[in-house]
PDB file of C-alpha atoms in Angstrom:
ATOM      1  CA  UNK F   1      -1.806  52.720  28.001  1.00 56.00           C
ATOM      2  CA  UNK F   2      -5.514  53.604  28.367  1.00 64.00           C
ATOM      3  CA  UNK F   3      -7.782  53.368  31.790  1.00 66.00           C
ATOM      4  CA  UNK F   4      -9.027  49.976  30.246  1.00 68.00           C
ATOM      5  CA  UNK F   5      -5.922  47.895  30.673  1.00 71.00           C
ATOM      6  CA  UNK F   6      -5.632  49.340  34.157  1.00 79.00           C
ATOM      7  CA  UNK F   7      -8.784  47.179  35.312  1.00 89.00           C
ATOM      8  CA  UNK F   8      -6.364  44.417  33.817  1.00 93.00           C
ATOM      9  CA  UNK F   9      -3.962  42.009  35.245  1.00 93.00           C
ATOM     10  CA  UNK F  10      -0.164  43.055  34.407  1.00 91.00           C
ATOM     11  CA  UNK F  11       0.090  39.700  32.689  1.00 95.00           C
ATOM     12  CA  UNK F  12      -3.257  39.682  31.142  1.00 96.00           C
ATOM     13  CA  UNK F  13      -1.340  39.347  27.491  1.00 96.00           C
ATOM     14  CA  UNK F  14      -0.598  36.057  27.961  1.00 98.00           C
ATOM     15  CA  UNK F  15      -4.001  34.981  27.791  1.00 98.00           C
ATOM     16  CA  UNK F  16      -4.577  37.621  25.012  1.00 98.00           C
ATOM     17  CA  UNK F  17      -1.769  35.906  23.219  1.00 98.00           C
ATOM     18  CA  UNK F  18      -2.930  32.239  23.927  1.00 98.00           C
ATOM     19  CA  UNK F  19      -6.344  33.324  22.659  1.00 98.00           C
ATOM     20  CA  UNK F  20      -4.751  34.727  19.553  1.00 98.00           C
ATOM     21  CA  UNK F  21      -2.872  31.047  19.259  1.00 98.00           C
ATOM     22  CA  UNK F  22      -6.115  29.236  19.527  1.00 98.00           C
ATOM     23  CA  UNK F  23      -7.652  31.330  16.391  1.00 98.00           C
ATOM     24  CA  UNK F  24      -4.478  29.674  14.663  1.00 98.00           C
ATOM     25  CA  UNK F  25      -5.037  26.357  15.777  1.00 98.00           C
ATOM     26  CA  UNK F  26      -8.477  26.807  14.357  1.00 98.00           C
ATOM     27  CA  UNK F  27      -7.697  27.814  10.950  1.00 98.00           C
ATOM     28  CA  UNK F  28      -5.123  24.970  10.749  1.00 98.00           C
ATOM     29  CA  UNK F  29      -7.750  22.270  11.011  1.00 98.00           C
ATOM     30  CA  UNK F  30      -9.679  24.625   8.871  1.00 98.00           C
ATOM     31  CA  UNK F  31      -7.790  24.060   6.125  1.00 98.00           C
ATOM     32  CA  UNK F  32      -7.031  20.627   6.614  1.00 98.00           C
ATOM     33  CA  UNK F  33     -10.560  19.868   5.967  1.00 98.00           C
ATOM     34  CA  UNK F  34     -10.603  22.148   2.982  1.00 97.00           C
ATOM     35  CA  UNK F  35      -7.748  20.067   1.611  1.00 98.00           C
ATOM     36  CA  UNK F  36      -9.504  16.804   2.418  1.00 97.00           C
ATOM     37  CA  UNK F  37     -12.908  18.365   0.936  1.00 97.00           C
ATOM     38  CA  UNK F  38     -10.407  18.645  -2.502  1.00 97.00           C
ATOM     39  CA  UNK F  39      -8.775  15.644  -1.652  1.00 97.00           C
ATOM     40  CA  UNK F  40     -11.882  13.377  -1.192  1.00 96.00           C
ATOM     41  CA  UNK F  41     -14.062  14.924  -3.569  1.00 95.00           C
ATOM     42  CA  UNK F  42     -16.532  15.757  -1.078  1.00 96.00           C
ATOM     43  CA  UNK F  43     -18.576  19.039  -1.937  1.00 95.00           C
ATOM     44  CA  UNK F  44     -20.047  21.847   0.151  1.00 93.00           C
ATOM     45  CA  UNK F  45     -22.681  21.636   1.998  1.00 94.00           C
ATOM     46  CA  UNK F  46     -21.865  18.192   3.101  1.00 93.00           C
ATOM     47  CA  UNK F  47     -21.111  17.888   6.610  1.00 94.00           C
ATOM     48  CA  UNK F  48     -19.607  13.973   6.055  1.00 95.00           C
ATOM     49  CA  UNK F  49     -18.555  11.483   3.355  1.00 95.00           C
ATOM     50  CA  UNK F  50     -21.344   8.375   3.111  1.00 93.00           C
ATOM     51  CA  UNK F  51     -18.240   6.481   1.951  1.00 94.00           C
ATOM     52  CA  UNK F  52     -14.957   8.221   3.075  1.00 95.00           C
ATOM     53  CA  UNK F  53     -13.671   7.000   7.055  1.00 94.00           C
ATOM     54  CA  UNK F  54     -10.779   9.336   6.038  1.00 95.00           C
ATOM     55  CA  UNK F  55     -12.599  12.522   5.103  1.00 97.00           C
ATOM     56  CA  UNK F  56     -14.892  11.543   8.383  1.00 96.00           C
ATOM     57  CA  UNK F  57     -12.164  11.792  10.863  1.00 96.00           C
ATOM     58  CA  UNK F  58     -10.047  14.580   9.521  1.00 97.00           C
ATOM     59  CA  UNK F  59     -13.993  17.263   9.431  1.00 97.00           C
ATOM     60  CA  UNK F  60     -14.950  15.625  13.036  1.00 97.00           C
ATOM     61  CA  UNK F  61     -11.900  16.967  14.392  1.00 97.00           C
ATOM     62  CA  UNK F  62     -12.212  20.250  13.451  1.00 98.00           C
ATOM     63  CA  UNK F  63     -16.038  19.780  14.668  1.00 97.00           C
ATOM     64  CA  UNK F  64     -14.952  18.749  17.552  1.00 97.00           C
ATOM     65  CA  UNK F  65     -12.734  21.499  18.395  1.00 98.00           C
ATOM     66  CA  UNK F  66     -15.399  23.873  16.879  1.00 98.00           C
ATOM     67  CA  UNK F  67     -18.056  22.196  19.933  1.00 97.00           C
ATOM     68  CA  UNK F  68     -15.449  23.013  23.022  1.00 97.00           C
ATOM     69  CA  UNK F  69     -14.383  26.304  21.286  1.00 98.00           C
ATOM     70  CA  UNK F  70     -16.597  28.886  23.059  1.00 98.00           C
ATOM     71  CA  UNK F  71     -16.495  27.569  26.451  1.00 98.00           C
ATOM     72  CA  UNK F  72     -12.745  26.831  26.104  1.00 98.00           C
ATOM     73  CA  UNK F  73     -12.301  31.044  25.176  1.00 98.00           C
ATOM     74  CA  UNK F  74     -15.128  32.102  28.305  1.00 98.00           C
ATOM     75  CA  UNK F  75     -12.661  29.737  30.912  1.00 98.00           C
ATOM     76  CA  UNK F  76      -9.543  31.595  29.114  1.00 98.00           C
ATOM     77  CA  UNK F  77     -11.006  34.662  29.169  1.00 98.00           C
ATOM     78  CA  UNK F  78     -12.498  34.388  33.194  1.00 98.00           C
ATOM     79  CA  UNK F  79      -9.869  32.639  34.651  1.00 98.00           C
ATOM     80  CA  UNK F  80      -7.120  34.720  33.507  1.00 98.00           C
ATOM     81  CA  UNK F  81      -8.599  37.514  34.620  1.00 97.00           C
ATOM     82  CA  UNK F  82      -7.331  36.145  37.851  1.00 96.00           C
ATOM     83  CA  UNK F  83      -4.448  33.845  37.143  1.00 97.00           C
ATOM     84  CA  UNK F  84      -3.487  35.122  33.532  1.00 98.00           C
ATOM     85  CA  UNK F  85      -0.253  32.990  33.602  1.00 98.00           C
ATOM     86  CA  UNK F  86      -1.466  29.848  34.677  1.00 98.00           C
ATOM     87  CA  UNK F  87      -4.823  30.046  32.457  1.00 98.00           C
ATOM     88  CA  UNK F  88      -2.207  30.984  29.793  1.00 98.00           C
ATOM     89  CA  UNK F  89      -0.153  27.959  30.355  1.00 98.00           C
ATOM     90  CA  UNK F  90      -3.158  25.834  30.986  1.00 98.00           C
ATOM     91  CA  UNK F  91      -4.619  27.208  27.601  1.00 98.00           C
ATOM     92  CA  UNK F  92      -1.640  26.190  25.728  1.00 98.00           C
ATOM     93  CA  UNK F  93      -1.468  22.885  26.680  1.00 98.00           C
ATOM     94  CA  UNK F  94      -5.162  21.972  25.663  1.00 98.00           C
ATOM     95  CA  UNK F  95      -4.109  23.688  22.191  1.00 98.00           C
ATOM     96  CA  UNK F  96      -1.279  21.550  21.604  1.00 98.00           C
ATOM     97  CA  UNK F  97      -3.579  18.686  23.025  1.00 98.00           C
ATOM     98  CA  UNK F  98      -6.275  19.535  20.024  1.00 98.00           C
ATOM     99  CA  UNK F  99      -3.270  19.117  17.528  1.00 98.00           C
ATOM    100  CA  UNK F 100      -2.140  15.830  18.940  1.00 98.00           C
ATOM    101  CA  UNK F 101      -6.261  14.973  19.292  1.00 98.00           C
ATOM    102  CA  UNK F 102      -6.432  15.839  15.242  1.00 98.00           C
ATOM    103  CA  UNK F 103      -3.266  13.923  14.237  1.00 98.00           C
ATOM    104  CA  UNK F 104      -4.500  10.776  16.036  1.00 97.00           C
ATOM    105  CA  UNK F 105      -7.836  11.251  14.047  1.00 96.00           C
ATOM    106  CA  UNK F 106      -5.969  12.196  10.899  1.00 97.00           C
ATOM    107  CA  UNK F 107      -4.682   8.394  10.842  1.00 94.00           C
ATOM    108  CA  UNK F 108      -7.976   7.082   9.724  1.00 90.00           C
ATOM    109  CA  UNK F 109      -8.808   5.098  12.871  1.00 93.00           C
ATOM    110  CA  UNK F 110     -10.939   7.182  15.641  1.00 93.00           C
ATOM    111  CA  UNK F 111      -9.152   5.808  18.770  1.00 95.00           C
ATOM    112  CA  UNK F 112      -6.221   7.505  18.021  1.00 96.00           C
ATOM    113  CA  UNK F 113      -7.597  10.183  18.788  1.00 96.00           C
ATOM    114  CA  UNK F 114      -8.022   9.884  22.599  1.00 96.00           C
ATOM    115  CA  UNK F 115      -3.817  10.738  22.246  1.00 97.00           C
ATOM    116  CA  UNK F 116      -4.849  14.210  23.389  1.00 97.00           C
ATOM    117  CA  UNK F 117      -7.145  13.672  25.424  1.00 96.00           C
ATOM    118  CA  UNK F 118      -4.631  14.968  28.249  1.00 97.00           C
ATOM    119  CA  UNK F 119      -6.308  18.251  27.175  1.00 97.00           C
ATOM    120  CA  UNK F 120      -9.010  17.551  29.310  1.00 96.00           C
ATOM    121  CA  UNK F 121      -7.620  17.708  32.664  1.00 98.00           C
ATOM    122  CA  UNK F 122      -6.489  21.408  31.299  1.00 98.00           C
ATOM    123  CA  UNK F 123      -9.824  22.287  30.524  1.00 98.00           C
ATOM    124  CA  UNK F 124     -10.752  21.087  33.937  1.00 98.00           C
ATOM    125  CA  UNK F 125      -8.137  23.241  35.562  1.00 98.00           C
ATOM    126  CA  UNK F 126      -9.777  26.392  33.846  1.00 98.00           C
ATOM    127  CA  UNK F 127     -13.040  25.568  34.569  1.00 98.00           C
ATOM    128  CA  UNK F 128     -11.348  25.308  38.253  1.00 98.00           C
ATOM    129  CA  UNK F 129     -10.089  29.171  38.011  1.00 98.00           C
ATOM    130  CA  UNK F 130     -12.998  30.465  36.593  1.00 98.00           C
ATOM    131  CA  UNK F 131     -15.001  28.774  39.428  1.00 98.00           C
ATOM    132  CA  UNK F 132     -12.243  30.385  41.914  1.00 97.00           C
ATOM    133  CA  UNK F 133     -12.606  33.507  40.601  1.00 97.00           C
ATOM    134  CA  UNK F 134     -16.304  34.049  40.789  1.00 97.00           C
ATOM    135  CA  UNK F 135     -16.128  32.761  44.002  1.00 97.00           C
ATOM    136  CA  UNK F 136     -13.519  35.386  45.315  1.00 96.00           C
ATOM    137  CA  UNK F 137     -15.927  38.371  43.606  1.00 95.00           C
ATOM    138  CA  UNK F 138     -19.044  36.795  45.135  1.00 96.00           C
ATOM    139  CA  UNK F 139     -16.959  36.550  48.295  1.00 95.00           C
ATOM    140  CA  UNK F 140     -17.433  33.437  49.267  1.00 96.00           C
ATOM    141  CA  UNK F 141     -13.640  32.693  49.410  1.00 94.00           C
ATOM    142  CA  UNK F 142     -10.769  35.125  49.923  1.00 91.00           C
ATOM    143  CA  UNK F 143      -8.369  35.263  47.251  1.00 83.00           C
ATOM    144  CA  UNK F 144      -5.380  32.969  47.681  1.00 73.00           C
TER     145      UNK F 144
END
């Protein structure tokens, strides 16, 4: 192993893994738009149907996903650097949350969606480590 993964947490893969897993989740509401786009008849560059509900719900969840996407991988990312296993764990579940989130959407009627919305207290937890973290570096708190 290099000097790099030396400045690294022994179980700092996890949270390269989970990362890697969240690319996946991505591309699989990727191309369930792309299917709908086919599906629907609805051509590029348009964002959303005027007339398809269907279309609508399937591209807004991978929009939405798209929105949280960046701060979800910094809170990953900073977090782990600290607690790689439970960032890891916590990452995972608001994954499988943004699956469950899509298939309620998928169904045509928007307030199914709010089925994952148990990925929110995980992204709260993250945003809790990262917080911890910078704390401990800034020295405000000792590390637990």
């Amino acid at each position: 192993m290099g000097a790099f993964s030396k400045l690294l947490p022994d179980d700092y893969g996890y949270i390269v893994f989970t990362g890697l897993g969240s690319m996946f989740v991505n591309m699989w509401l990727a191309m369930n738009v792309a299917k709908a786009r086919k599906q629907y008849e609805v051509k590029y560059p348009i964002m959303y149907s005027d007339d398809n509900m269907q279309f609508n719900c399937i591209q807004r969840a991978h929009q939405n996903f798209l929105e949280g996407y960046p701060q979800f991988l910094f809170l990953l990312t900073t977090g782990g650097l600290r607690y790689p296993r439970t960032c890891s764990s916590l990452g995972l579940i608001f994954l499988v949350s943004r699956v469950v989130y899509a298939m309620g959407y998928y169904t045509g009627d928007p307030a199914k969606r709010s089925r994952g919305a148990f990925g929110y207290i995980a992204h709260f937890l993250l945003l809790g480590s990262s917080v911890a973290f910078g704390m401990e570096l800034m020295g405000w708190i000792k590390p637990c």
